[in-house]
Amino acid sequence: VRVSADGKFAFVSGSQRTEGVSRTYFDRLSLADAKRERMFEGKGNESLSLLSDSGPTFLASRQSSTEPTNHYWVTPDNK
């Protein structure tokens, strides 16, 4: 969990099991009213790293037993 530079939001990442697959997510939580906005939901078990305290820009990494690690730059415009 990280708090935005302006103190209005917390950024939360985690994973939840859906249809037998563990899916990584990244949410923005308003500290004023506790409303959540899903900023990213992965297709599998990605690793997420927040890159900025001022907004939801982060790096997602994904790999499997048959694929090398791939990195994705994720912003609200290119979910």
JSON list of N, CA and C in Angstrom, two decimals:
[
{"chain": "A", "resi": 1, "resn": "VAL", "atom": "N", "xyz": [0.85, -1.18, 0.00]},
{"chain": "A", "resi": 1, "resn": "VAL", "atom": "CA", "xyz": [0.00, 0.00, 0.00]},
{"chain": "A", "resi": 1, "resn": "VAL", "atom": "C", "xyz": [0.89, 1.24, 0.00]},
{"chain": "A", "resi": 2, "resn": "ARG", "atom": "N", "xyz": [0.57, 2.17, -0.91]},
{"chain": "A", "resi": 2, "resn": "ARG", "atom": "CA", "xyz": [1.26, 3.46, -0.94]},
{"chain": "A", "resi": 2, "resn": "ARG", "atom": "C", "xyz": [0.22, 4.55, -1.02]},
{"chain": "A", "resi": 3, "resn": "VAL", "atom": "N", "xyz": [0.53, 5.70, -0.44]},
{"chain": "A", "resi": 3, "resn": "VAL", "atom": "CA", "xyz": [-0.38, 6.84, -0.43]},
{"chain": "A", "resi": 3, "resn": "VAL", "atom": "C", "xyz": [0.09, 7.82, -1.50]},
{"chain": "A", "resi": 4, "resn": "SER", "atom": "N", "xyz": [-0.88, 8.42, -2.22]},
{"chain": "A", "resi": 4, "resn": "SER", "atom": "CA", "xyz": [-0.54, 9.39, -3.26]},
{"chain": "A", "resi": 4, "resn": "SER", "atom": "C", "xyz": [0.14, 10.61, -2.66]},
{"chain": "A", "resi": 5, "resn": "ALA", "atom": "N", "xyz": [0.87, 11.33, -3.50]},
{"chain": "A", "resi": 5, "resn": "ALA", "atom": "CA", "xyz": [1.61, 12.51, -3.06]},
{"chain": "A", "resi": 5, "resn": "ALA", "atom": "C", "xyz": [0.69, 13.56, -2.44]},
{"chain": "A", "resi": 6, "resn": "ASP", "atom": "N", "xyz": [-0.55, 13.65, -2.92]},
{"chain": "A", "resi": 6, "resn": "ASP", "atom": "CA", "xyz": [-1.49, 14.65, -2.38]},
{"chain": "A", "resi": 6, "resn": "ASP", "atom": "C", "xyz": [-2.27, 14.13, -1.16]},
{"chain": "A", "resi": 7, "resn": "GLY", "atom": "N", "xyz": [-2.06, 12.87, -0.78]},
{"chain": "A", "resi": 7, "resn": "GLY", "atom": "CA", "xyz": [-2.71, 12.30, 0.40]},
{"chain": "A", "resi": 7, "resn": "GLY", "atom": "C", "xyz": [-4.18, 11.94, 0.21]},
{"chain": "A", "resi": 8, "resn": "LYS", "atom": "N", "xyz": [-4.68, 11.97, -1.01]},
{"chain": "A", "resi": 8, "resn": "LYS", "atom": "CA", "xyz": [-6.10, 11.70, -1.25]},
{"chain": "A", "resi": 8, "resn": "LYS", "atom": "C", "xyz": [-6.40, 10.24, -1.55]},
{"chain": "A", "resi": 9, "resn": "PHE", "atom": "N", "xyz": [-5.41, 9.49, -2.00]},
{"chain": "A", "resi": 9, "resn": "PHE", "atom": "CA", "xyz": [-5.63, 8.10, -2.42]},
{"chain": "A", "resi": 9, "resn": "PHE", "atom": "C", "xyz": [-4.58, 7.17, -1.84]},
{"chain": "A", "resi": 10, "resn": "ALA", "atom": "N", "xyz": [-4.97, 5.92, -1.70]},
{"chain": "A", "resi": 10, "resn": "ALA", "atom": "CA", "xyz": [-4.02, 4.84, -1.41]},
{"chain": "A", "resi": 10, "resn": "ALA", "atom": "C", "xyz": [-4.05, 3.91, -2.60]},
{"chain": "A", "resi": 11, "resn": "PHE", "atom": "N", "xyz": [-2.91, 3.40, -2.98]},
{"chain": "A", "resi": 11, "resn": "PHE", "atom": "CA", "xyz": [-2.81, 2.44, -4.08]},
{"chain": "A", "resi": 11, "resn": "PHE", "atom": "C", "xyz": [-2.57, 1.07, -3.48]},
{"chain": "A", "resi": 12, "resn": "VAL", "atom": "N", "xyz": [-3.42, 0.12, -3.84]},
{"chain": "A", "resi": 12, "resn": "VAL", "atom": "CA", "xyz": [-3.41, -1.20, -3.23]},
{"chain": "A", "resi": 12, "resn": "VAL", "atom": "C", "xyz": [-3.27, -2.25, -4.32]},
{"chain": "A", "resi": 13, "resn": "SER", "atom": "N", "xyz": [-2.36, -3.19, -4.13]},
{"chain": "A", "resi": 13, "resn": "SER", "atom": "CA", "xyz": [-2.25, -4.30, -5.08]},
{"chain": "A", "resi": 13, "resn": "SER", "atom": "C", "xyz": [-2.41, -5.61, -4.32]},
{"chain": "A", "resi": 14, "resn": "GLY", "atom": "N", "xyz": [-2.83, -6.61, -5.05]},
{"chain": "A", "resi": 14, "resn": "GLY", "atom": "CA", "xyz": [-3.03, -7.92, -4.45]},
{"chain": "A", "resi": 14, "resn": "GLY", "atom": "C", "xyz": [-3.41, -8.91, -5.52]},
{"chain": "A", "resi": 15, "resn": "SER", "atom": "N", "xyz": [-3.93, -10.05, -5.11]},
{"chain": "A", "resi": 15, "resn": "SER", "atom": "CA", "xyz": [-4.41, -11.03, -6.08]},
{"chain": "A", "resi": 15, "resn": "SER", "atom": "C", "xyz": [-5.65, -11.70, -5.54]},
{"chain": "A", "resi": 16, "resn": "GLN", "atom": "N", "xyz": [-6.48, -12.15, -6.46]},
{"chain": "A", "resi": 16, "resn": "GLN", "atom": "CA", "xyz": [-7.69, -12.88, -6.09]},
{"chain": "A", "resi": 16, "resn": "GLN", "atom": "C", "xyz": [-7.86, -14.02, -7.08]},
{"chain": "A", "resi": 17, "resn": "ARG", "atom": "N", "xyz": [-8.41, -15.10, -6.59]},
{"chain": "A", "resi": 17, "resn": "ARG", "atom": "CA", "xyz": [-8.60, -16.28, -7.43]},
{"chain": "A", "resi": 17, "resn": "ARG", "atom": "C", "xyz": [-9.95, -16.19, -8.13]},
{"chain": "A", "resi": 18, "resn": "THR", "atom": "N", "xyz": [-9.92, -16.23, -9.47]},
{"chain": "A", "resi": 18, "resn": "THR", "atom": "CA", "xyz": [-11.13, -16.18, -10.28]},
{"chain": "A", "resi": 18, "resn": "THR", "atom": "C", "xyz": [-11.05, -17.28, -11.33]},
{"chain": "A", "resi": 19, "resn": "GLU", "atom": "N", "xyz": [-12.07, -18.10, -11.38]},
{"chain": "A", "resi": 19, "resn": "GLU", "atom": "CA", "xyz": [-12.13, -19.18, -12.36]},
{"chain": "A", "resi": 19, "resn": "GLU", "atom": "C", "xyz": [-10.87, -20.05, -12.36]},
{"chain": "A", "resi": 20, "resn": "GLY", "atom": "N", "xyz": [-10.36, -20.33, -11.17]},
{"chain": "A", "resi": 20, "resn": "GLY", "atom": "CA", "xyz": [-9.19, -21.19, -11.03]},
{"chain": "A", "resi": 20, "resn": "GLY", "atom": "C", "xyz": [-7.86, -20.53, -11.34]},
{"chain": "A", "resi": 21, "resn": "VAL", "atom": "N", "xyz": [-7.86, -19.23, -11.62]},
{"chain": "A", "resi": 21, "resn": "VAL", "atom": "CA", "xyz": [-6.62, -18.51, -11.95]},
{"chain": "A", "resi": 21, "resn": "VAL", "atom": "C", "xyz": [-6.43, -17.39, -10.93]},
{"chain": "A", "resi": 22, "resn": "SER", "atom": "N", "xyz": [-5.21, -17.26, -10.42]},
{"chain": "A", "resi": 22, "resn": "SER", "atom": "CA", "xyz": [-4.89, -16.16, -9.52]},
{"chain": "A", "resi": 22, "resn": "SER", "atom": "C", "xyz": [-4.61, -14.92, -10.35]},
{"chain": "A", "resi": 23, "resn": "ARG", "atom": "N", "xyz": [-5.44, -13.89, -10.20]},
{"chain": "A", "resi": 23, "resn": "ARG", "atom": "CA", "xyz": [-5.31, -12.67, -10.99]},
{"chain": "A", "resi": 23, "resn": "ARG", "atom": "C", "xyz": [-4.85, -11.51, -10.11]},
{"chain": "A", "resi": 24, "resn": "THR", "atom": "N", "xyz": [-3.78, -10.87, -10.56]},
{"chain": "A", "resi": 24, "resn": "THR", "atom": "CA", "xyz": [-3.24, -9.73, -9.85]},
{"chain": "A", "resi": 24, "resn": "THR", "atom": "C", "xyz": [-4.08, -8.49, -10.16]},
{"chain": "A", "resi": 25, "resn": "TYR", "atom": "N", "xyz": [-4.30, -7.65, -9.17]},
{"chain": "A", "resi": 25, "resn": "TYR", "atom": "CA", "xyz": [-5.05, -6.41, -9.41]},
{"chain": "A", "resi": 25, "resn": "TYR", "atom": "C", "xyz": [-4.32, -5.24, -8.79]},
{"chain": "A", "resi": 26, "resn": "PHE", "atom": "N", "xyz": [-4.71, -4.05, -9.23]},
{"chain": "A", "resi": 26, "resn": "PHE", "atom": "CA", "xyz": [-4.18, -2.80, -8.72]},
{"chain": "A", "resi": 26, "resn": "PHE", "atom": "C", "xyz": [-5.35, -1.85, -8.57]},
{"chain": "A", "resi": 27, "resn": "ASP", "atom": "N", "xyz": [-5.64, -1.41, -7.35]},
{"chain": "A", "resi": 27, "resn": "ASP", "atom": "CA", "xyz": [-6.79, -0.54, -7.08]},
{"chain": "A", "resi": 27, "resn": "ASP", "atom": "C", "xyz": [-6.33, 0.81, -6.55]},
{"chain": "A", "resi": 28, "resn": "ARG", "atom": "N", "xyz": [-7.13, 1.83, -6.83]},
{"chain": "A", "resi": 28, "resn": "ARG", "atom": "CA", "xyz": [-6.94, 3.14, -6.21]},
{"chain": "A", "resi": 28, "resn": "ARG", "atom": "C", "xyz": [-8.08, 3.33, -5.23]},
{"chain": "A", "resi": 29, "resn": "LEU", "atom": "N", "xyz": [-7.76, 3.59, -3.99]},
{"chain": "A", "resi": 29, "resn": "LEU", "atom": "CA", "xyz": [-8.73, 3.72, -2.90]},
{"chain": "A", "resi": 29, "resn": "LEU", "atom": "C", "xyz": [-8.79, 5.17, -2.46]},
{"chain": "A", "resi": 30, "resn": "SER", "atom": "N", "xyz": [-9.97, 5.78, -2.53]},
{"chain": "A", "resi": 30, "resn": "SER", "atom": "CA", "xyz": [-10.15, 7.15, -2.06]},
{"chain": "A", "resi": 30, "resn": "SER", "atom": "C", "xyz": [-10.14, 7.14, -0.53]},
{"chain": "A", "resi": 31, "resn": "LEU", "atom": "N", "xyz": [-9.28, 7.93, 0.06]},
{"chain": "A", "resi": 31, "resn": "LEU", "atom": "CA", "xyz": [-9.22, 8.00, 1.52]},
{"chain": "A", "resi": 31, "resn": "LEU", "atom": "C", "xyz": [-10.36, 8.84, 2.10]},
{"chain": "A", "resi": 32, "resn": "ALA", "atom": "N", "xyz": [-11.04, 9.62, 1.26]},
{"chain": "A", "resi": 32, "resn": "ALA", "atom": "CA", "xyz": [-12.17, 10.44, 1.72]},
{"chain": "A", "resi": 32, "resn": "ALA", "atom": "C", "xyz": [-13.43, 9.61, 1.91]},
{"chain": "A", "resi": 33, "resn": "ASP", "atom": "N", "xyz": [-13.71, 8.68, 0.97]},
{"chain": "A", "resi": 33, "resn": "ASP", "atom": "CA", "xyz": [-14.97, 7.94, 1.05]},
{"chain": "A", "resi": 33, "resn": "ASP", "atom": "C", "xyz": [-14.81, 6.42, 0.90]},
{"chain": "A", "resi": 34, "resn": "ALA", "atom": "N", "xyz": [-13.57, 5.94, 0.86]},
{"chain": "A", "resi": 34, "resn": "ALA", "atom": "CA", "xyz": [-13.25, 4.51, 0.77]},
{"chain": "A", "resi": 34, "resn": "ALA", "atom": "C", "xyz": [-13.75, 3.83, -0.51]},
{"chain": "A", "resi": 35, "resn": "LYS", "atom": "N", "xyz": [-14.01, 4.61, -1.56]},
{"chain": "A", "resi": 35, "resn": "LYS", "atom": "CA", "xyz": [-14.42, 4.01, -2.83]},
{"chain": "A", "resi": 35, "resn": "LYS", "atom": "C", "xyz": [-13.18, 3.49, -3.56]},
{"chain": "A", "resi": 36, "resn": "ARG", "atom": "N", "xyz": [-13.32, 2.29, -4.16]},
{"chain": "A", "resi": 36, "resn": "ARG", "atom": "CA", "xyz": [-12.22, 1.67, -4.90]},
{"chain": "A", "resi": 36, "resn": "ARG", "atom": "C", "xyz": [-12.46, 1.77, -6.40]},
{"chain": "A", "resi": 37, "resn": "GLU", "atom": "N", "xyz": [-11.38, 1.99, -7.11]},
{"chain": "A", "resi": 37, "resn": "GLU", "atom": "CA", "xyz": [-11.43, 1.97, -8.57]},
{"chain": "A", "resi": 37, "resn": "GLU", "atom": "C", "xyz": [-10.38, 0.98, -9.04]},
{"chain": "A", "resi": 38, "resn": "ARG", "atom": "N", "xyz": [-10.78, -0.02, -9.82]},
{"chain": "A", "resi": 38, "resn": "ARG", "atom": "CA", "xyz": [-9.85, -1.01, -10.35]},
{"chain": "A", "resi": 38, "resn": "ARG", "atom": "C", "xyz": [-9.07, -0.38, -11.50]},
{"chain": "A", "resi": 39, "resn": "MET", "atom": "N", "xyz": [-7.77, -0.20, -11.31]},
{"chain": "A", "resi": 39, "resn": "MET", "atom": "CA", "xyz": [-6.92, 0.41, -12.31]},
{"chain": "A", "resi": 39, "resn": "MET", "atom": "C", "xyz": [-6.34, -0.63, -13.26]},
{"chain": "A", "resi": 40, "resn": "PHE", "atom": "N", "xyz": [-6.16, -1.85, -12.77]},
{"chain": "A", "resi": 40, "resn": "PHE", "atom": "CA", "xyz": [-5.56, -2.91, -13.58]},
{"chain": "A", "resi": 40, "resn": "PHE", "atom": "C", "xyz": [-5.99, -4.26, -13.02]},
{"chain": "A", "resi": 41, "resn": "GLU", "atom": "N", "xyz": [-6.29, -5.19, -13.90]},
{"chain": "A", "resi": 41, "resn": "GLU", "atom": "CA", "xyz": [-6.51, -6.58, -13.51]},
{"chain": "A", "resi": 41, "resn": "GLU", "atom": "C", "xyz": [-5.76, -7.44, -14.50]},
{"chain": "A", "resi": 42, "resn": "GLY", "atom": "N", "xyz": [-4.86, -8.26, -13.99]},
{"chain": "A", "resi": 42, "resn": "GLY", "atom": "CA", "xyz": [-4.01, -9.07, -14.85]},
{"chain": "A", "resi": 42, "resn": "GLY", "atom": "C", "xyz": [-4.71, -10.30, -15.40]},
{"chain": "A", "resi": 43, "resn": "LYS", "atom": "N", "xyz": [-4.01, -10.96, -16.29]},
{"chain": "A", "resi": 43, "resn": "LYS", "atom": "CA", "xyz": [-4.52, -12.18, -16.89]},
{"chain": "A", "resi": 43, "resn": "LYS", "atom": "C", "xyz": [-3.99, -13.41, -16.16]},
{"chain": "A", "resi": 44, "resn": "GLY", "atom": "N", "xyz": [-3.02, -13.21, -15.32]},
{"chain": "A", "resi": 44, "resn": "GLY", "atom": "CA", "xyz": [-2.41, -14.30, -14.58]},
{"chain": "A", "resi": 44, "resn": "GLY", "atom": "C", "xyz": [-1.72, -13.75, -13.36]},
{"chain": "A", "resi": 45, "resn": "ASN", "atom": "N", "xyz": [-0.60, -14.31, -13.01]},
{"chain": "A", "resi": 45, "resn": "ASN", "atom": "CA", "xyz": [0.10, -13.91, -11.80]},
{"chain": "A", "resi": 45, "resn": "ASN", "atom": "C", "xyz": [1.22, -12.93, -12.12]},
{"chain": "A", "resi": 46, "resn": "GLU", "atom": "N", "xyz": [0.88, -11.66, -12.35]},
{"chain": "A", "resi": 46, "resn": "GLU", "atom": "CA", "xyz": [1.85, -10.62, -12.63]},
{"chain": "A", "resi": 46, "resn": "GLU", "atom": "C", "xyz": [2.43, -10.07, -11.32]},
{"chain": "A", "resi": 47, "resn": "SER", "atom": "N", "xyz": [3.59, -9.49, -11.44]},
{"chain": "A", "resi": 47, "resn": "SER", "atom": "CA", "xyz": [4.20, -8.74, -10.35]},
{"chain": "A", "resi": 47, "resn": "SER", "atom": "C", "xyz": [4.00, -7.27, -10.68]},
{"chain": "A", "resi": 48, "resn": "LEU", "atom": "N", "xyz": [3.57, -6.46, -9.72]},
{"chain": "A", "resi": 48, "resn": "LEU", "atom": "CA", "xyz": [3.28, -5.04, -9.97]},
{"chain": "A", "resi": 48, "resn": "LEU", "atom": "C", "xyz": [4.16, -4.15, -9.11]},
{"chain": "A", "resi": 49, "resn": "SER", "atom": "N", "xyz": [4.65, -3.07, -9.70]},
{"chain": "A", "resi": 49, "resn": "SER", "atom": "CA", "xyz": [5.46, -2.08, -8.98]},
{"chain": "A", "resi": 49, "resn": "SER", "atom": "C", "xyz": [4.96, -0.68, -9.32]},
{"chain": "A", "resi": 50, "resn": "LEU", "atom": "N", "xyz": [4.55, 0.07, -8.30]},
{"chain": "A", "resi": 50, "resn": "LEU", "atom": "CA", "xyz": [4.10, 1.45, -8.50]},
{"chain": "A", "resi": 50, "resn": "LEU", "atom": "C", "xyz": [5.31, 2.32, -8.81]},
{"chain": "A", "resi": 51, "resn": "LEU", "atom": "N", "xyz": [5.23, 3.13, -9.85]},
{"chain": "A", "resi": 51, "resn": "LEU", "atom": "CA", "xyz": [6.36, 3.95, -10.27]},
{"chain": "A", "resi": 51, "resn": "LEU", "atom": "C", "xyz": [6.26, 5.41, -9.84]},
{"chain": "A", "resi": 52, "resn": "SER", "atom": "N", "xyz": [5.08, 5.85, -9.42]},
{"chain": "A", "resi": 52, "resn": "SER", "atom": "CA", "xyz": [4.90, 7.25, -9.08]},
{"chain": "A", "resi": 52, "resn": "SER", "atom": "C", "xyz": [3.87, 7.40, -7.97]},
{"chain": "A", "resi": 53, "resn": "ASP", "atom": "N", "xyz": [4.17, 8.27, -6.99]},
{"chain": "A", "resi": 53, "resn": "ASP", "atom": "CA", "xyz": [3.20, 8.56, -5.93]},
{"chain": "A", "resi": 53, "resn": "ASP", "atom": "C", "xyz": [2.12, 9.53, -6.38]},
{"chain": "A", "resi": 54, "resn": "SER", "atom": "N", "xyz": [2.31, 10.14, -7.54]},
{"chain": "A", "resi": 54, "resn": "SER", "atom": "CA", "xyz": [1.35, 11.15, -7.99]},
{"chain": "A", "resi": 54, "resn": "SER", "atom": "C", "xyz": [0.25, 10.58, -8.88]},
{"chain": "A", "resi": 55, "resn": "GLY", "atom": "N", "xyz": [0.38, 9.34, -9.29]},
{"chain": "A", "resi": 55, "resn": "GLY", "atom": "CA", "xyz": [-0.65, 8.76, -10.14]},
{"chain": "A", "resi": 55, "resn": "GLY", "atom": "C", "xyz": [-0.42, 7.30, -10.40]},
{"chain": "A", "resi": 56, "resn": "PRO", "atom": "N", "xyz": [-1.41, 6.67, -10.98]},
{"chain": "A", "resi": 56, "resn": "PRO", "atom": "CA", "xyz": [-1.36, 5.22, -11.15]},
{"chain": "A", "resi": 56, "resn": "PRO", "atom": "C", "xyz": [-0.55, 4.77, -12.36]},
{"chain": "A", "resi": 57, "resn": "THR", "atom": "N", "xyz": [0.75, 5.00, -12.34]},
{"chain": "A", "resi": 57, "resn": "THR", "atom": "CA", "xyz": [1.64, 4.50, -13.36]},
{"chain": "A", "resi": 57, "resn": "THR", "atom": "C", "xyz": [2.50, 3.41, -12.72]},
{"chain": "A", "resi": 58, "resn": "PHE", "atom": "N", "xyz": [2.52, 2.23, -13.33]},
{"chain": "A", "resi": 58, "resn": "PHE", "atom": "CA", "xyz": [3.27, 1.16, -12.71]},
{"chain": "A", "resi": 58, "resn": "PHE", "atom": "C", "xyz": [3.83, 0.20, -13.76]},
{"chain": "A", "resi": 59, "resn": "LEU", "atom": "N", "xyz": [4.69, -0.67, -13.30]},
{"chain": "A", "resi": 59, "resn": "LEU", "atom": "CA", "xyz": [5.33, -1.67, -14.14]},
{"chain": "A", "resi": 59, "resn": "LEU", "atom": "C", "xyz": [4.76, -3.03, -13.77]},
{"chain": "A", "resi": 60, "resn": "ALA", "atom": "N", "xyz": [4.28, -3.76, -14.77]},
{"chain": "A", "resi": 60, "resn": "ALA", "atom": "CA", "xyz": [3.79, -5.12, -14.55]},
{"chain": "A", "resi": 60, "resn": "ALA", "atom": "C", "xyz": [4.77, -6.08, -15.20]},
{"chain": "A", "resi": 61, "resn": "SER", "atom": "N", "xyz": [5.08, -7.17, -14.51]},
{"chain": "A", "resi": 61, "resn": "SER", "atom": "CA", "xyz": [5.97, -8.19, -15.04]},
{"chain": "A", "resi": 61, "resn": "SER", "atom": "C", "xyz": [5.25, -9.52, -15.04]},
{"chain": "A", "resi": 62, "resn": "ARG", "atom": "N", "xyz": [5.42, -10.28, -16.11]},
{"chain": "A", "resi": 62, "resn": "ARG", "atom": "CA", "xyz": [4.75, -11.58, -16.22]},
{"chain": "A", "resi": 62, "resn": "ARG", "atom": "C", "xyz": [5.73, -12.58, -16.80]},
{"chain": "A", "resi": 63, "resn": "GLN", "atom": "N", "xyz": [5.70, -13.81, -16.28]},
{"chain": "A", "resi": 63, "resn": "GLN", "atom": "CA", "xyz": [6.51, -14.89, -16.83]},
{"chain": "A", "resi": 63, "resn": "GLN", "atom": "C", "xyz": [5.82, -16.21, -16.57]},
{"chain": "A", "resi": 64, "resn": "SER", "atom": "N", "xyz": [6.22, -17.23, -17.29]},
{"chain": "A", "resi": 64, "resn": "SER", "atom": "CA", "xyz": [5.68, -18.56, -17.08]},
{"chain": "A", "resi": 64, "resn": "SER", "atom": "C", "xyz": [6.81, -19.56, -17.25]},
{"chain": "A", "resi": 65, "resn": "SER", "atom": "N", "xyz": [6.49, -20.83, -17.11]},
{"chain": "A", "resi": 65, "resn": "SER", "atom": "CA", "xyz": [7.51, -21.86, -17.27]},
{"chain": "A", "resi": 65, "resn": "SER", "atom": "C", "xyz": [8.00, -21.96, -18.71]},
{"chain": "A", "resi": 66, "resn": "THR", "atom": "N", "xyz": [7.22, -21.45, -19.66]},
{"chain": "A", "resi": 66, "resn": "THR", "atom": "CA", "xyz": [7.61, -21.52, -21.08]},
{"chain": "A", "resi": 66, "resn": "THR", "atom": "C", "xyz": [7.93, -20.16, -21.69]},
{"chain": "A", "resi": 67, "resn": "GLU", "atom": "N", "xyz": [7.65, -19.07, -20.99]},
{"chain": "A", "resi": 67, "resn": "GLU", "atom": "CA", "xyz": [7.88, -17.72, -21.50]},
{"chain": "A", "resi": 67, "resn": "GLU", "atom": "C", "xyz": [8.84, -16.96, -20.59]},
{"chain": "A", "resi": 68, "resn": "PRO", "atom": "N", "xyz": [9.79, -16.19, -21.18]},
{"chain": "A", "resi": 68, "resn": "PRO", "atom": "CA", "xyz": [10.67, -15.37, -20.35]},
{"chain": "A", "resi": 68, "resn": "PRO", "atom": "C", "xyz": [9.89, -14.20, -19.74]},
{"chain": "A", "resi": 69, "resn": "THR", "atom": "N", "xyz": [10.51, -13.52, -18.81]},
{"chain": "A", "resi": 69, "resn": "THR", "atom": "CA", "xyz": [9.87, -12.37, -18.17]},
{"chain": "A", "resi": 69, "resn": "THR", "atom": "C", "xyz": [9.59, -11.27, -19.18]},
{"chain": "A", "resi": 70, "resn": "ASN", "atom": "N", "xyz": [8.38, -10.77, -19.18]},
{"chain": "A", "resi": 70, "resn": "ASN", "atom": "CA", "xyz": [7.97, -9.63, -20.00]},
{"chain": "A", "resi": 70, "resn": "ASN", "atom": "C", "xyz": [7.55, -8.51, -19.07]},
{"chain": "A", "resi": 71, "resn": "HIS", "atom": "N", "xyz": [7.95, -7.28, -19.39]},
{"chain": "A", "resi": 71, "resn": "HIS", "atom": "CA", "xyz": [7.61, -6.11, -18.59]},
{"chain": "A", "resi": 71, "resn": "HIS", "atom": "C", "xyz": [6.66, -5.22, -19.38]},
{"chain": "A", "resi": 72, "resn": "TYR", "atom": "N", "xyz": [5.67, -4.66, -18.69]},
{"chain": "A", "resi": 72, "resn": "TYR", "atom": "CA", "xyz": [4.66, -3.79, -19.31]},
{"chain": "A", "resi": 72, "resn": "TYR", "atom": "C", "xyz": [4.56, -2.50, -18.52]},
{"chain": "A", "resi": 73, "resn": "TRP", "atom": "N", "xyz": [4.64, -1.37, -19.21]},
{"chain": "A", "resi": 73, "resn": "TRP", "atom": "CA", "xyz": [4.44, -0.05, -18.62]},
{"chain": "A", "resi": 73, "resn": "TRP", "atom": "C", "xyz": [2.95, 0.21, -18.66]},
{"chain": "A", "resi": 74, "resn": "VAL", "atom": "N", "xyz": [2.30, 0.39, -17.52]},
{"chain": "A", "resi": 74, "resn": "VAL", "atom": "CA", "xyz": [0.85, 0.52, -17.48]},
{"chain": "A", "resi": 74, "resn": "VAL", "atom": "C", "xyz": [0.46, 1.88, -16.91]},
{"chain": "A", "resi": 75, "resn": "THR", "atom": "N", "xyz": [-0.39, 2.58, -17.67]},
{"chain": "A", "resi": 75, "resn": "THR", "atom": "CA", "xyz": [-0.97, 3.86, -17.23]},
{"chain": "A", "resi": 75, "resn": "THR", "atom": "C", "xyz": [-2.48, 3.75, -17.42]},
{"chain": "A", "resi": 76, "resn": "PRO", "atom": "N", "xyz": [-3.26, 4.68, -16.89]},
{"chain": "A", "resi": 76, "resn": "PRO", "atom": "CA", "xyz": [-4.71, 4.61, -17.09]},
{"chain": "A", "resi": 76, "resn": "PRO", "atom": "C", "xyz": [-5.13, 4.58, -18.56]},
{"chain": "A", "resi": 77, "resn": "ASP", "atom": "N", "xyz": [-4.31, 5.14, -19.44]},
{"chain": "A", "resi": 77, "resn": "ASP", "atom": "CA", "xyz": [-4.64, 5.19, -20.86]},
{"chain": "A", "resi": 77, "resn": "ASP", "atom": "C", "xyz": [-4.39, 3.88, -21.59]},
{"chain": "A", "resi": 78, "resn": "ASN", "atom": "N", "xyz": [-3.54, 3.01, -21.06]},
{"chain": "A", "resi": 78, "resn": "ASN", "atom": "CA", "xyz": [-3.22, 1.78, -21.77]},
{"chain": "A", "resi": 78, "resn": "ASN", "atom": "C", "xyz": [-3.41, 0.53, -20.93]},
{"chain": "A", "resi": 79, "resn": "LYS", "atom": "N", "xyz": [-4.48, 0.49, -20.16]},
{"chain": "A", "resi": 79, "resn": "LYS", "atom": "CA", "xyz": [-4.77, -0.68, -19.33]},
{"chain": "A", "resi": 79, "resn": "LYS", "atom": "C", "xyz": [-4.69, -1.93, -20.17]}
]
